[in-house]
């Protein structure tokens, strides 16, 4: 099992842990789930968004009160981004 830890800047400092093994990812620090499908999961972590890209992704459990999420499937990449609201397709095209 591999673990990544990063500090998320919110009102009170907190740590985010990402543990993963062959087909399961365990994430602490999730405050909200923005969207998900079988190829991508977008989650909010305070002022940061986390995007998981892969194949056959499925949210096994989500506990926003405890800030925990479990995802199964093959994860190809993890990406952090500034926590901005998702723009509509029209706004992205005419940007």
PDB file of N, CA and C in Angstrom:
ATOM      1  N   UNK A   1       0.851  -1.172   0.000  1.00  0.00           N
ATOM      2  CA  UNK A   1       0.000   0.000   0.000  1.00  0.00           C
ATOM      3  C   UNK A   1       0.894   1.231   0.000  1.00  0.00           C
ATOM      4  N   UNK A   2       0.585   2.215  -0.837  1.00  0.00           N
ATOM      5  CA  UNK A   2       1.353   3.441  -0.947  1.00  0.00           C
ATOM      6  C   UNK A   2       0.548   4.587  -0.358  1.00  0.00           C
ATOM      7  N   UNK A   3       1.216   5.527   0.290  1.00  0.00           N
ATOM      8  CA  UNK A   3       0.516   6.625   0.945  1.00  0.00           C
ATOM      9  C   UNK A   3       1.120   7.952   0.526  1.00  0.00           C
ATOM     10  N   UNK A   4       0.237   8.913   0.208  1.00  0.00           N
ATOM     11  CA  UNK A   4       0.642  10.283  -0.077  1.00  0.00           C
ATOM     12  C   UNK A   4       0.006  11.166   0.983  1.00  0.00           C
ATOM     13  N   UNK A   5       0.736  12.136   1.501  1.00  0.00           N
ATOM     14  CA  UNK A   5       0.193  13.055   2.490  1.00  0.00           C
ATOM     15  C   UNK A   5       0.509  14.473   2.064  1.00  0.00           C
ATOM     16  N   UNK A   6      -0.497  15.352   2.140  1.00  0.00           N
ATOM     17  CA  UNK A   6      -0.292  16.754   1.794  1.00  0.00           C
ATOM     18  C   UNK A   6      -1.095  17.624   2.745  1.00  0.00           C
ATOM     19  N   UNK A   7      -0.647  18.832   2.978  1.00  0.00           N
ATOM     20  CA  UNK A   7      -1.341  19.769   3.847  1.00  0.00           C
ATOM     21  C   UNK A   7      -2.322  20.583   3.021  1.00  0.00           C
ATOM     22  N   UNK A   8      -3.585  20.632   3.436  1.00  0.00           N
ATOM     23  CA  UNK A   8      -4.607  21.408   2.735  1.00  0.00           C
ATOM     24  C   UNK A   8      -4.854  22.674   3.530  1.00  0.00           C
ATOM     25  N   UNK A   9      -4.837  23.820   2.837  1.00  0.00           N
ATOM     26  CA  UNK A   9      -5.060  25.089   3.508  1.00  0.00           C
ATOM     27  C   UNK A   9      -6.560  25.364   3.602  1.00  0.00           C
ATOM     28  N   UNK A  10      -7.084  25.291   4.786  1.00  0.00           N
ATOM     29  CA  UNK A  10      -8.468  25.649   5.071  1.00  0.00           C
ATOM     30  C   UNK A  10      -8.445  26.549   6.290  1.00  0.00           C
ATOM     31  N   UNK A  11      -9.577  26.798   6.897  1.00  0.00           N
ATOM     32  CA  UNK A  11      -9.603  27.658   8.091  1.00  0.00           C
ATOM     33  C   UNK A  11      -8.671  27.119   9.170  1.00  0.00           C
ATOM     34  N   UNK A  12      -8.753  25.826   9.422  1.00  0.00           N
ATOM     35  CA  UNK A  12      -7.838  25.189  10.351  1.00  0.00           C
ATOM     36  C   UNK A  12      -6.982  24.208   9.548  1.00  0.00           C
ATOM     37  N   UNK A  13      -5.663  24.194   9.735  1.00  0.00           N
ATOM     38  CA  UNK A  13      -4.832  23.275   8.963  1.00  0.00           C
ATOM     39  C   UNK A  13      -5.251  21.828   9.201  1.00  0.00           C
ATOM     40  N   UNK A  14      -5.280  21.067   8.126  1.00  0.00           N
ATOM     41  CA  UNK A  14      -5.586  19.650   8.267  1.00  0.00           C
ATOM     42  C   UNK A  14      -4.794  18.891   7.222  1.00  0.00           C
ATOM     43  N   UNK A  15      -4.630  17.625   7.451  1.00  0.00           N
ATOM     44  CA  UNK A  15      -3.844  16.805   6.548  1.00  0.00           C
ATOM     45  C   UNK A  15      -4.734  15.895   5.735  1.00  0.00           C
ATOM     46  N   UNK A  16      -4.313  15.665   4.505  1.00  0.00           N
ATOM     47  CA  UNK A  16      -5.017  14.777   3.594  1.00  0.00           C
ATOM     48  C   UNK A  16      -4.147  13.546   3.411  1.00  0.00           C
ATOM     49  N   UNK A  17      -4.745  12.374   3.581  1.00  0.00           N
ATOM     50  CA  UNK A  17      -4.026  11.122   3.353  1.00  0.00           C
ATOM     51  C   UNK A  17      -4.668  10.394   2.197  1.00  0.00           C
ATOM     52  N   UNK A  18      -3.825   9.884   1.301  1.00  0.00           N
ATOM     53  CA  UNK A  18      -4.289   9.074   0.186  1.00  0.00           C
ATOM     54  C   UNK A  18      -3.518   7.764   0.245  1.00  0.00           C
ATOM     55  N   UNK A  19      -4.216   6.695   0.579  1.00  0.00           N
ATOM     56  CA  UNK A  19      -3.623   5.359   0.612  1.00  0.00           C
ATOM     57  C   UNK A  19      -4.171   4.588  -0.568  1.00  0.00           C
ATOM     58  N   UNK A  20      -3.302   3.868  -1.257  1.00  0.00           N
ATOM     59  CA  UNK A  20      -3.811   3.081  -2.365  1.00  0.00           C
ATOM     60  C   UNK A  20      -3.053   1.772  -2.494  1.00  0.00           C
ATOM     61  N   UNK A  21      -3.777   0.769  -2.950  1.00  0.00           N
ATOM     62  CA  UNK A  21      -3.173  -0.498  -3.309  1.00  0.00           C
ATOM     63  C   UNK A  21      -3.583  -0.801  -4.737  1.00  0.00           C
ATOM     64  N   UNK A  22      -3.554  -2.030  -5.150  1.00  0.00           N
ATOM     65  CA  UNK A  22      -3.749  -2.371  -6.558  1.00  0.00           C
ATOM     66  C   UNK A  22      -5.043  -1.824  -7.148  1.00  0.00           C
ATOM     67  N   UNK A  23      -6.193  -1.987  -6.489  1.00  0.00           N
ATOM     68  CA  UNK A  23      -7.472  -1.569  -7.064  1.00  0.00           C
ATOM     69  C   UNK A  23      -8.329  -0.718  -6.136  1.00  0.00           C
ATOM     70  N   UNK A  24      -7.795  -0.233  -5.032  1.00  0.00           N
ATOM     71  CA  UNK A  24      -8.583   0.545  -4.089  1.00  0.00           C
ATOM     72  C   UNK A  24      -7.799   1.766  -3.623  1.00  0.00           C
ATOM     73  N   UNK A  25      -8.505   2.910  -3.541  1.00  0.00           N
ATOM     74  CA  UNK A  25      -7.912   4.155  -3.058  1.00  0.00           C
ATOM     75  C   UNK A  25      -8.721   4.613  -1.851  1.00  0.00           C
ATOM     76  N   UNK A  26      -8.024   4.923  -0.755  1.00  0.00           N
ATOM     77  CA  UNK A  26      -8.650   5.428   0.470  1.00  0.00           C
ATOM     78  C   UNK A  26      -8.198   6.876   0.636  1.00  0.00           C
ATOM     79  N   UNK A  27      -9.156   7.816   0.711  1.00  0.00           N
ATOM     80  CA  UNK A  27      -8.834   9.237   0.768  1.00  0.00           C
ATOM     81  C   UNK A  27      -9.475   9.845   2.004  1.00  0.00           C
ATOM     82  N   UNK A  28      -8.687  10.553   2.805  1.00  0.00           N
ATOM     83  CA  UNK A  28      -9.249  11.333   3.913  1.00  0.00           C
ATOM     84  C   UNK A  28      -9.097  12.802   3.563  1.00  0.00           C
ATOM     85  N   UNK A  29     -10.034  13.625   4.003  1.00  0.00           N
ATOM     86  CA  UNK A  29      -9.992  15.054   3.714  1.00  0.00           C
ATOM     87  C   UNK A  29     -11.022  15.499   2.691  1.00  0.00           C
ATOM     88  N   UNK A  30     -11.869  14.584   2.224  1.00  0.00           N
ATOM     89  CA  UNK A  30     -12.909  14.913   1.246  1.00  0.00           C
ATOM     90  C   UNK A  30     -14.034  15.662   1.960  1.00  0.00           C
ATOM     91  N   UNK A  31     -14.365  16.857   1.474  1.00  0.00           N
ATOM     92  CA  UNK A  31     -15.474  17.609   2.067  1.00  0.00           C
ATOM     93  C   UNK A  31     -16.751  17.503   1.241  1.00  0.00           C
ATOM     94  N   UNK A  32     -16.606  17.253  -0.074  1.00  0.00           N
ATOM     95  CA  UNK A  32     -17.786  17.113  -0.940  1.00  0.00           C
ATOM     96  C   UNK A  32     -17.374  16.384  -2.216  1.00  0.00           C
ATOM     97  N   UNK A  33     -18.320  15.674  -2.805  1.00  0.00           N
ATOM     98  CA  UNK A  33     -18.097  15.010  -4.085  1.00  0.00           C
ATOM     99  C   UNK A  33     -18.751  15.881  -5.151  1.00  0.00           C
ATOM    100  N   UNK A  34     -17.987  16.334  -6.140  1.00  0.00           N
ATOM    101  CA  UNK A  34     -18.514  17.230  -7.164  1.00  0.00           C
ATOM    102  C   UNK A  34     -19.148  16.441  -8.296  1.00  0.00           C
ATOM    103  N   UNK A  35     -18.424  15.466  -8.844  1.00  0.00           N
ATOM    104  CA  UNK A  35     -18.985  14.619  -9.891  1.00  0.00           C
ATOM    105  C   UNK A  35     -18.173  13.345 -10.002  1.00  0.00           C
ATOM    106  N   UNK A  36     -18.797  12.319 -10.575  1.00  0.00           N
ATOM    107  CA  UNK A  36     -18.070  11.080 -10.784  1.00  0.00           C
ATOM    108  C   UNK A  36     -18.696  10.289 -11.917  1.00  0.00           C
ATOM    109  N   UNK A  37     -17.855   9.558 -12.614  1.00  0.00           N
ATOM    110  CA  UNK A  37     -18.292   8.571 -13.581  1.00  0.00           C
ATOM    111  C   UNK A  37     -17.243   7.462 -13.574  1.00  0.00           C
ATOM    112  N   UNK A  38     -17.307   6.535 -14.520  1.00  0.00           N
ATOM    113  CA  UNK A  38     -16.386   5.402 -14.475  1.00  0.00           C
ATOM    114  C   UNK A  38     -14.971   5.731 -14.946  1.00  0.00           C
ATOM    115  N   UNK A  39     -14.734   6.954 -15.459  1.00  0.00           N
ATOM    116  CA  UNK A  39     -13.404   7.351 -15.921  1.00  0.00           C
ATOM    117  C   UNK A  39     -12.793   8.477 -15.104  1.00  0.00           C
ATOM    118  N   UNK A  40     -13.617   9.224 -14.349  1.00  0.00           N
ATOM    119  CA  UNK A  40     -13.104  10.373 -13.606  1.00  0.00           C
ATOM    120  C   UNK A  40     -13.946  10.632 -12.367  1.00  0.00           C
ATOM    121  N   UNK A  41     -13.283  11.008 -11.281  1.00  0.00           N
ATOM    122  CA  UNK A  41     -13.957  11.409 -10.048  1.00  0.00           C
ATOM    123  C   UNK A  41     -13.379  12.751  -9.635  1.00  0.00           C
ATOM    124  N   UNK A  42     -14.246  13.717  -9.354  1.00  0.00           N
ATOM    125  CA  UNK A  42     -13.836  15.048  -8.939  1.00  0.00           C
ATOM    126  C   UNK A  42     -14.385  15.297  -7.545  1.00  0.00           C
ATOM    127  N   UNK A  43     -13.480  15.512  -6.587  1.00  0.00           N
ATOM    128  CA  UNK A  43     -13.874  15.703  -5.190  1.00  0.00           C
ATOM    129  C   UNK A  43     -13.309  17.019  -4.668  1.00  0.00           C
ATOM    130  N   UNK A  44     -14.036  17.634  -3.734  1.00  0.00           N
ATOM    131  CA  UNK A  44     -13.605  18.878  -3.110  1.00  0.00           C
ATOM    132  C   UNK A  44     -12.918  18.548  -1.794  1.00  0.00           C
ATOM    133  N   UNK A  45     -11.788  19.223  -1.545  1.00  0.00           N
ATOM    134  CA  UNK A  45     -11.017  19.034  -0.318  1.00  0.00           C
ATOM    135  C   UNK A  45     -10.752  20.398   0.311  1.00  0.00           C
ATOM    136  N   UNK A  46     -11.829  21.109   0.656  1.00  0.00           N
ATOM    137  CA  UNK A  46     -11.673  22.454   1.199  1.00  0.00           C
ATOM    138  C   UNK A  46     -11.498  23.440   0.070  1.00  0.00           C
ATOM    139  N   UNK A  47     -10.317  24.069  -0.022  1.00  0.00           N
ATOM    140  CA  UNK A  47     -10.065  25.023  -1.102  1.00  0.00           C
ATOM    141  C   UNK A  47      -9.333  24.374  -2.284  1.00  0.00           C
ATOM    142  N   UNK A  48      -9.237  23.068  -2.296  1.00  0.00           N
ATOM    143  CA  UNK A  48      -8.554  22.321  -3.353  1.00  0.00           C
ATOM    144  C   UNK A  48      -9.478  21.242  -3.897  1.00  0.00           C
ATOM    145  N   UNK A  49      -9.383  20.980  -5.187  1.00  0.00           N
ATOM    146  CA  UNK A  49     -10.118  19.868  -5.787  1.00  0.00           C
ATOM    147  C   UNK A  49      -9.143  18.753  -6.103  1.00  0.00           C
ATOM    148  N   UNK A  50      -9.603  17.519  -5.989  1.00  0.00           N
ATOM    149  CA  UNK A  50      -8.821  16.346  -6.335  1.00  0.00           C
ATOM    150  C   UNK A  50      -9.525  15.625  -7.465  1.00  0.00           C
ATOM    151  N   UNK A  51      -8.812  15.384  -8.567  1.00  0.00           N
ATOM    152  CA  UNK A  51      -9.358  14.656  -9.697  1.00  0.00           C
ATOM    153  C   UNK A  51      -8.636  13.325  -9.819  1.00  0.00           C
ATOM    154  N   UNK A  52      -9.384  12.241  -9.807  1.00  0.00           N
ATOM    155  CA  UNK A  52      -8.842  10.916 -10.042  1.00  0.00           C
ATOM    156  C   UNK A  52      -9.275  10.488 -11.428  1.00  0.00           C
ATOM    157  N   UNK A  53      -8.342  10.100 -12.270  1.00  0.00           N
ATOM    158  CA  UNK A  53      -8.651   9.609 -13.611  1.00  0.00           C
ATOM    159  C   UNK A  53      -8.221   8.159 -13.704  1.00  0.00           C
ATOM    160  N   UNK A  54      -9.012   7.355 -14.403  1.00  0.00           N
ATOM    161  CA  UNK A  54      -8.672   5.954 -14.543  1.00  0.00           C
ATOM    162  C   UNK A  54      -9.737   5.188 -15.288  1.00  0.00           C
ATOM    163  N   UNK A  55      -9.854   3.916 -14.961  1.00  0.00           N
ATOM    164  CA  UNK A  55     -10.799   3.027 -15.618  1.00  0.00           C
ATOM    165  C   UNK A  55     -11.625   2.287 -14.580  1.00  0.00           C
ATOM    166  N   UNK A  56     -12.899   2.113 -14.872  1.00  0.00           N
ATOM    167  CA  UNK A  56     -13.839   1.379 -14.006  1.00  0.00           C
ATOM    168  C   UNK A  56     -13.837   1.929 -12.579  1.00  0.00           C
ATOM    169  N   UNK A  57     -13.800   3.269 -12.441  1.00  0.00           N
ATOM    170  CA  UNK A  57     -13.799   3.903 -11.118  1.00  0.00           C
ATOM    171  C   UNK A  57     -15.201   3.849 -10.526  1.00  0.00           C
ATOM    172  N   UNK A  58     -15.265   3.535  -9.250  1.00  0.00           N
ATOM    173  CA  UNK A  58     -16.542   3.446  -8.547  1.00  0.00           C
ATOM    174  C   UNK A  58     -16.339   3.892  -7.105  1.00  0.00           C
ATOM    175  N   UNK A  59     -17.230   4.750  -6.622  1.00  0.00           N
ATOM    176  CA  UNK A  59     -17.168   5.194  -5.232  1.00  0.00           C
ATOM    177  C   UNK A  59     -17.806   4.103  -4.376  1.00  0.00           C
ATOM    178  N   UNK A  60     -17.000   3.461  -3.549  1.00  0.00           N
ATOM    179  CA  UNK A  60     -17.471   2.381  -2.683  1.00  0.00           C
ATOM    180  C   UNK A  60     -18.133   2.958  -1.438  1.00  0.00           C
ATOM    181  N   UNK A  61     -17.493   3.948  -0.828  1.00  0.00           N
ATOM    182  CA  UNK A  61     -18.083   4.595   0.347  1.00  0.00           C
ATOM    183  C   UNK A  61     -17.696   6.070   0.360  1.00  0.00           C
ATOM    184  N   UNK A  62     -18.598   6.877   0.918  1.00  0.00           N
ATOM    185  CA  UNK A  62     -18.370   8.315   1.036  1.00  0.00           C
ATOM    186  C   UNK A  62     -18.947   8.781   2.361  1.00  0.00           C
ATOM    187  N   UNK A  63     -18.101   9.353   3.201  1.00  0.00           N
ATOM    188  CA  UNK A  63     -18.516   9.871   4.499  1.00  0.00           C
ATOM    189  C   UNK A  63     -17.998  11.303   4.600  1.00  0.00           C
ATOM    190  N   UNK A  64     -18.837  12.283   4.195  1.00  0.00           N
ATOM    191  CA  UNK A  64     -18.392  13.676   4.231  1.00  0.00           C
ATOM    192  C   UNK A  64     -18.309  14.211   5.659  1.00  0.00           C
ATOM    193  N   UNK A  65     -19.061  13.618   6.586  1.00  0.00           N
ATOM    194  CA  UNK A  65     -18.961  14.038   7.989  1.00  0.00           C
ATOM    195  C   UNK A  65     -17.592  13.648   8.556  1.00  0.00           C
ATOM    196  N   UNK A  66     -17.105  12.476   8.184  1.00  0.00           N
ATOM    197  CA  UNK A  66     -15.799  12.016   8.625  1.00  0.00           C
ATOM    198  C   UNK A  66     -14.698  12.310   7.630  1.00  0.00           C
ATOM    199  N   UNK A  67     -15.053  12.946   6.501  1.00  0.00           N
ATOM    200  CA  UNK A  67     -14.111  13.326   5.435  1.00  0.00           C
ATOM    201  C   UNK A  67     -13.364  12.134   4.846  1.00  0.00           C
ATOM    202  N   UNK A  68     -14.065  11.002   4.673  1.00  0.00           N
ATOM    203  CA  UNK A  68     -13.448   9.787   4.136  1.00  0.00           C
ATOM    204  C   UNK A  68     -14.144   9.322   2.870  1.00  0.00           C
ATOM    205  N   UNK A  69     -13.368   8.776   1.941  1.00  0.00           N
ATOM    206  CA  UNK A  69     -13.911   8.245   0.698  1.00  0.00           C
ATOM    207  C   UNK A  69     -13.086   7.026   0.289  1.00  0.00           C
ATOM    208  N   UNK A  70     -13.760   6.005  -0.230  1.00  0.00           N
ATOM    209  CA  UNK A  70     -13.091   4.820  -0.755  1.00  0.00           C
ATOM    210  C   UNK A  70     -13.514   4.643  -2.202  1.00  0.00           C
ATOM    211  N   UNK A  71     -12.537   4.479  -3.083  1.00  0.00           N
ATOM    212  CA  UNK A  71     -12.786   4.345  -4.514  1.00  0.00           C
ATOM    213  C   UNK A  71     -12.141   3.048  -4.993  1.00  0.00           C
ATOM    214  N   UNK A  72     -12.863   2.304  -5.834  1.00  0.00           N
ATOM    215  CA  UNK A  72     -12.277   1.111  -6.440  1.00  0.00           C
ATOM    216  C   UNK A  72     -12.103   1.349  -7.929  1.00  0.00           C
ATOM    217  N   UNK A  73     -11.236   0.572  -8.543  1.00  0.00           N
ATOM    218  CA  UNK A  73     -10.959   0.691  -9.960  1.00  0.00           C
ATOM    219  C   UNK A  73      -9.481   0.933 -10.192  1.00  0.00           C
ATOM    220  N   UNK A  74      -9.125   1.131 -11.430  1.00  0.00           N
ATOM    221  CA  UNK A  74      -7.729   1.368 -11.786  1.00  0.00           C
ATOM    222  C   UNK A  74      -7.490   2.867 -11.916  1.00  0.00           C
ATOM    223  N   UNK A  75      -6.703   3.436 -11.011  1.00  0.00           N
ATOM    224  CA  UNK A  75      -6.400   4.866 -11.023  1.00  0.00           C
ATOM    225  C   UNK A  75      -5.123   5.093 -11.822  1.00  0.00           C
ATOM    226  N   UNK A  76      -5.219   5.918 -12.857  1.00  0.00           N
ATOM    227  CA  UNK A  76      -4.062   6.243 -13.689  1.00  0.00           C
ATOM    228  C   UNK A  76      -3.382   7.535 -13.260  1.00  0.00           C
ATOM    229  N   UNK A  77      -4.161   8.490 -12.716  1.00  0.00           N
ATOM    230  CA  UNK A  77      -3.558   9.756 -12.304  1.00  0.00           C
ATOM    231  C   UNK A  77      -4.380  10.414 -11.203  1.00  0.00           C
ATOM    232  N   UNK A  78      -3.690  11.208 -10.397  1.00  0.00           N
ATOM    233  CA  UNK A  78      -4.285  12.061  -9.363  1.00  0.00           C
ATOM    234  C   UNK A  78      -3.851  13.480  -9.673  1.00  0.00           C
ATOM    235  N   UNK A  79      -4.787  14.426  -9.604  1.00  0.00           N
ATOM    236  CA  UNK A  79      -4.454  15.806  -9.940  1.00  0.00           C
ATOM    237  C   UNK A  79      -5.114  16.745  -8.924  1.00  0.00           C
ATOM    238  N   UNK A  80      -4.311  17.645  -8.359  1.00  0.00           N
ATOM    239  CA  UNK A  80      -4.833  18.682  -7.480  1.00  0.00           C
ATOM    240  C   UNK A  80      -5.039  19.942  -8.306  1.00  0.00           C
ATOM    241  N   UNK A  81      -6.103  20.683  -8.006  1.00  0.00           N
ATOM    242  CA  UNK A  81      -6.337  21.954  -8.686  1.00  0.00           C
ATOM    243  C   UNK A  81      -6.985  22.921  -7.716  1.00  0.00           C
ATOM    244  N   UNK A  82      -6.886  24.187  -8.033  1.00  0.00           N
ATOM    245  CA  UNK A  82      -7.523  25.226  -7.219  1.00  0.00           C
ATOM    246  C   UNK A  82      -9.015  24.966  -7.191  1.00  0.00           C
ATOM    247  N   UNK A  83      -9.641  25.076  -6.056  1.00  0.00           N
ATOM    248  CA  UNK A  83     -11.049  24.755  -5.893  1.00  0.00           C
ATOM    249  C   UNK A  83     -11.973  25.777  -6.508  1.00  0.00           C
ATOM    250  N   UNK A  84     -12.154  25.720  -7.803  1.00  0.00           N
ATOM    251  CA  UNK A  84     -13.086  26.607  -8.495  1.00  0.00           C
ATOM    252  C   UNK A  84     -14.326  25.819  -8.870  1.00  0.00           C
ATOM    253  N   UNK A  85     -15.442  26.515  -8.985  1.00  0.00           N
ATOM    254  CA  UNK A  85     -16.673  25.854  -9.402  1.00  0.00           C
ATOM    255  C   UNK A  85     -16.569  25.446 -10.868  1.00  0.00           C
ATOM    256  N   UNK A  86     -17.208  24.364 -11.197  1.00  0.00           N
ATOM    257  CA  UNK A  86     -17.176  23.855 -12.559  1.00  0.00           C
ATOM    258  C   UNK A  86     -17.933  24.811 -13.482  1.00  0.00           C
ATOM    259  N   UNK A  87     -17.302  25.148 -14.625  1.00  0.00           N
ATOM    260  CA  UNK A  87     -17.929  26.028 -15.602  1.00  0.00           C
ATOM    261  C   UNK A  87     -18.731  25.206 -16.599  1.00  0.00           C
ATOM    262  N   UNK A  88     -19.761  25.819 -17.120  1.00  0.00           N
ATOM    263  CA  UNK A  88     -20.561  25.138 -18.128  1.00  0.00           C
ATOM    264  C   UNK A  88     -19.772  25.020 -19.430  1.00  0.00           C
ATOM    265  N   UNK A  89     -20.214  24.132 -20.294  1.00  0.00           N
ATOM    266  CA  UNK A  89     -19.548  23.912 -21.575  1.00  0.00           C
ATOM    267  C   UNK A  89     -19.512  25.193 -22.399  1.00  0.00           C
ATOM    268  N   UNK A  90     -20.592  25.946 -22.425  1.00  0.00           N
ATOM    269  CA  UNK A  90     -20.667  27.197 -23.183  1.00  0.00           C
ATOM    270  C   UNK A  90     -19.614  28.196 -22.694  1.00  0.00           C
ATOM    271  N   UNK A  91     -19.471  28.343 -21.387  1.00  0.00           N
ATOM    272  CA  UNK A  91     -18.482  29.280 -20.828  1.00  0.00           C
ATOM    273  C   UNK A  91     -17.072  28.842 -21.155  1.00  0.00           C
ATOM    274  N   UNK A  92     -16.816  27.529 -21.149  1.00  0.00           N
ATOM    275  CA  UNK A  92     -15.474  27.043 -21.486  1.00  0.00           C
ATOM    276  C   UNK A  92     -15.165  27.253 -22.968  1.00  0.00           C
ATOM    277  N   UNK A  93     -16.144  27.110 -23.833  1.00  0.00           N
ATOM    278  CA  UNK A  93     -15.928  27.277 -25.272  1.00  0.00           C
ATOM    279  C   UNK A  93     -15.644  28.734 -25.603  1.00  0.00           C
ATOM    280  N   UNK A  94     -16.410  29.670 -25.016  1.00  0.00           N
ATOM    281  CA  UNK A  94     -16.296  31.090 -25.344  1.00  0.00           C
ATOM    282  C   UNK A  94     -15.421  31.858 -24.355  1.00  0.00           C
ATOM    283  N   UNK A  95     -14.515  31.196 -23.732  1.00  0.00           N
ATOM    284  CA  UNK A  95     -13.643  31.825 -22.752  1.00  0.00           C
ATOM    285  C   UNK A  95     -12.688  32.779 -23.395  1.00  0.00           C
TER     286      UNK A  95
END
